[in-house]
Short mmCIF file of C-alpha atoms in Angstrom, two decimals:
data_model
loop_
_atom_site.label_atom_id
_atom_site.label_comp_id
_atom_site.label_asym_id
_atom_site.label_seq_id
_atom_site.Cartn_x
_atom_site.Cartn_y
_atom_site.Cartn_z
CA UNK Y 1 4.04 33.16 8.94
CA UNK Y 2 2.70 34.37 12.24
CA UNK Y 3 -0.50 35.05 11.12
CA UNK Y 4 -1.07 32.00 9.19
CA UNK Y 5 0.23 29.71 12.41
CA UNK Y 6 -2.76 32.53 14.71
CA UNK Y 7 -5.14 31.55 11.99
CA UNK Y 8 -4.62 27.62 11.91
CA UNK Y 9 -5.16 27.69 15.81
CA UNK Y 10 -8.67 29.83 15.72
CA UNK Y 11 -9.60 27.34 12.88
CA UNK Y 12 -10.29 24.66 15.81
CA UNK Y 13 -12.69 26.77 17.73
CA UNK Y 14 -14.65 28.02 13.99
CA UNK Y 15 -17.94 26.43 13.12
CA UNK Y 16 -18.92 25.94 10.23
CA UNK Y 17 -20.49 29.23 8.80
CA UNK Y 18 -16.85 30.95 10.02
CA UNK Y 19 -14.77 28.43 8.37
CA UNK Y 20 -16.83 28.51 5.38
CA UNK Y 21 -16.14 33.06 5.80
CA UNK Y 22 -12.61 32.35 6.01
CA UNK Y 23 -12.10 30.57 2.80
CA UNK Y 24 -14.16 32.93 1.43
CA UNK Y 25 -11.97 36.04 2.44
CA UNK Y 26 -8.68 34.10 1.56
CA UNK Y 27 -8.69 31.45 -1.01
CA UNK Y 28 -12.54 32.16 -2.89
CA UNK Y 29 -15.96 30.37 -2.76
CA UNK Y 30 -15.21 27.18 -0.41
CA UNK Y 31 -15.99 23.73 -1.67
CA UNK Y 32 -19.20 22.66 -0.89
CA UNK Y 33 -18.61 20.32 2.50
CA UNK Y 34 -20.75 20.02 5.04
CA UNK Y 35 -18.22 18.46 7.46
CA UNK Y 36 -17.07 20.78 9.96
CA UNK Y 37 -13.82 18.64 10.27
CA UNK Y 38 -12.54 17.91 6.39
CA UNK Y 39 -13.55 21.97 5.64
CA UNK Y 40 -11.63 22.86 8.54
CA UNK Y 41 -8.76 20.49 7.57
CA UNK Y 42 -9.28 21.42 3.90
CA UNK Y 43 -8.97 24.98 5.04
CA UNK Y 44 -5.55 24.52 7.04
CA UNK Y 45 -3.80 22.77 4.32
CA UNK Y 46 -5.13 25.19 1.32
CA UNK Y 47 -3.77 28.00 3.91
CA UNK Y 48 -0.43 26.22 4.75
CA UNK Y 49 0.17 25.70 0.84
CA UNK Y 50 -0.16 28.94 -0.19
CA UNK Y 51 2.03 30.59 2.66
CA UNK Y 52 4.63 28.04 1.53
CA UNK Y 53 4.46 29.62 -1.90
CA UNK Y 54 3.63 26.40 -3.75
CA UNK Y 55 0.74 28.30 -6.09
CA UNK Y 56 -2.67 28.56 -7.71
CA UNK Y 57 -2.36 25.11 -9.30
CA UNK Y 58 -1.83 23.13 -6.09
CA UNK Y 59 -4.75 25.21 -4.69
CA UNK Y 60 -6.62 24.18 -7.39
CA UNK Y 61 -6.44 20.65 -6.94
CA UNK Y 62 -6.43 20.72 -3.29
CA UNK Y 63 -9.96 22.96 -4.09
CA UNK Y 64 -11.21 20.06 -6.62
CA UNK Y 65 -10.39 17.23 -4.33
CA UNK Y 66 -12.05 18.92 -1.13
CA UNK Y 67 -15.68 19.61 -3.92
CA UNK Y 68 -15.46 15.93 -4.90
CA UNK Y 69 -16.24 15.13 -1.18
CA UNK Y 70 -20.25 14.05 -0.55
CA UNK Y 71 -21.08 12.75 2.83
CA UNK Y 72 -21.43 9.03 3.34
CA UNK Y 73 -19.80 8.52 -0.08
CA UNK Y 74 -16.80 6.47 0.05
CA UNK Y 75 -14.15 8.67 -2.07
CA UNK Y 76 -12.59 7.44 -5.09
CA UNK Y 77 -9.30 5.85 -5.65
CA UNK Y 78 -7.71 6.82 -8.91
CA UNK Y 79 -6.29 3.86 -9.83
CA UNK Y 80 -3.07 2.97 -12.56
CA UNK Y 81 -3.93 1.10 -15.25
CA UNK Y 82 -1.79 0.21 -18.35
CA UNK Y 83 -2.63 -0.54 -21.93
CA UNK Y 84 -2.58 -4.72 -22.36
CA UNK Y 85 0.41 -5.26 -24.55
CA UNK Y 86 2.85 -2.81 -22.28
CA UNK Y 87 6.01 -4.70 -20.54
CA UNK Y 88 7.05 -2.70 -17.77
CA UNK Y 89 10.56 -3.20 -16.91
CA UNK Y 90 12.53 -3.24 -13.36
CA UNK Y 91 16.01 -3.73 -12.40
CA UNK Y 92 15.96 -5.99 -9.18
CA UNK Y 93 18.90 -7.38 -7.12
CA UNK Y 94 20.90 -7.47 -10.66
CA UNK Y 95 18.44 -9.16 -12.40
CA UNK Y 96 15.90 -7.52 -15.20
CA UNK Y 97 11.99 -8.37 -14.26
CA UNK Y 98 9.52 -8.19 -17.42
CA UNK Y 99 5.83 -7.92 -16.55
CA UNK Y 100 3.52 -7.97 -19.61
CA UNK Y 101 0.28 -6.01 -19.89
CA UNK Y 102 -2.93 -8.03 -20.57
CA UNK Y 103 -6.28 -7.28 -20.62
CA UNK Y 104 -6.92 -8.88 -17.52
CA UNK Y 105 -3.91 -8.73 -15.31
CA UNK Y 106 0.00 -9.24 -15.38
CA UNK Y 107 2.64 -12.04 -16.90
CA UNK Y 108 5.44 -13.02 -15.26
CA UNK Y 109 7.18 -15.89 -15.71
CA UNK Y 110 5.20 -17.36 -17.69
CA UNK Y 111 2.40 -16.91 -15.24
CA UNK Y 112 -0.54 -14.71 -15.35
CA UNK Y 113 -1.54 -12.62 -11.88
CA UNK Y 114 -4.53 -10.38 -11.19
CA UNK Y 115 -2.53 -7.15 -9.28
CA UNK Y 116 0.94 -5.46 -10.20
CA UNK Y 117 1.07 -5.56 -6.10
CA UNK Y 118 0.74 -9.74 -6.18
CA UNK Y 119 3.67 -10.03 -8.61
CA UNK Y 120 5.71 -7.01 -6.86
CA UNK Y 121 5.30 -9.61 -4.00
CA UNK Y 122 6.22 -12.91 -5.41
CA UNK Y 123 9.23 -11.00 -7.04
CA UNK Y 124 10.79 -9.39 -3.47
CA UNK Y 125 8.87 -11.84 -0.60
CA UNK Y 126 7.69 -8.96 1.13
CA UNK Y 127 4.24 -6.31 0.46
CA UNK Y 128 4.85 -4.34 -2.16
CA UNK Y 129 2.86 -1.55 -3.86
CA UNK Y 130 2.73 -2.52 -7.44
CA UNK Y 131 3.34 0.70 -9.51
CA UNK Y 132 5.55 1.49 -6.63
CA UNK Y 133 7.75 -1.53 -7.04
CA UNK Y 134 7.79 -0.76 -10.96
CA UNK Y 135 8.51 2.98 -10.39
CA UNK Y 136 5.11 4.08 -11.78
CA UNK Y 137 4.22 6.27 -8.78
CA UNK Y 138 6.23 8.32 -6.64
CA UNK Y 139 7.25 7.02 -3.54
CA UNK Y 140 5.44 10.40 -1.46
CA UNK Y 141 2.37 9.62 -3.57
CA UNK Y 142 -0.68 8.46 -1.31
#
C-alpha cells in the first residue's frame, strides 16, 4: 500500500508522456486523454481501485469512462428512463404514492408532470432526485 500511496504523490509532478508510461506499465494502453489533469486523476483512481482489490471489471469501466472523454465536449449524462405504461410505487410517511409512466412525463394525482424530480418534490416539499426518491438509483450513485 506503500508503494501505491509513493506512486499517487509522484503522479502530481508527471507530465503527460510519464503519466501516459505509467498506465502503460500498470493497468495497459491508457485512454486516449489529452488532459494532463483527468489522465492523472484517471490514473490515481484506476491505481487506488485495483490496490483495494475491487477487479478487472471496475477497471474496465473506469477505463471506458476515462476513453469517452474528448476535449471541449460536454460529457454525457446517462439518464433513467421508463417504459410509458410503468407505475412506480413508493411508500411515503405511511401513505402509498403511484406515479404512472407516459410517453411524455409522469401522473400523479391525476396530474401530469414533465420530471420524476418535479413530482418527488411536490410529494415531500423539499429537492428531490427523482429515481432517487422512487428508489431507482442508489443513493452513492452520482
Amino acid at each position: 500500500m506503500k508503494e501505491v500511496r509513493d506512486l499517487l504523490k509522484a503522479l502530481n509532478e508527471m507530465g503527460v508522456d510519464d503519466l501516459r508510461a505509467t498506465w502503460r506499465e500498470r493497468l495497459g494502453e491508457p485512454p486516449p486523454i489529452q488532459s494532463r489533469d483527468i489522465l492523472r486523476r484517471a490514473l490515481a483512481e484506476a491505481l487506488q481501485t485495483r490496490a483495494a482489490g475491487v477487479g478487472a471489471a471496475s477497471d474496465r469501466r473506469l477505463a471506458a469512462a476515462a476513453a469517452r472523454h474528448r476535449m471541449g465536449h460536454k460529457p454525457k449524462v446517462r439518464t433513467v428512463s421508463f417504459k410509458p405504461g410503468s407505475t412506480l410505487v413508493r411508500e411515503w410517511q405511511g401513505r402509498r404514492i403511484e406515479v404512472k409512466v407516459v410517453g411524455d412525463g409522469y401522473i400523479w394525482n391525476g396530474e401530469k408532470h414533465a420530471s420524476l424530480s418535479k413530482v418527488a418534490r411536490m410529494i415531500t416539499g423539499v429537492r428531490w432526485n427523482g429515481p432517487r426518491f422512487f428508489g431507482l438509483r442508489e443513493l452513492d450513485a452520482a
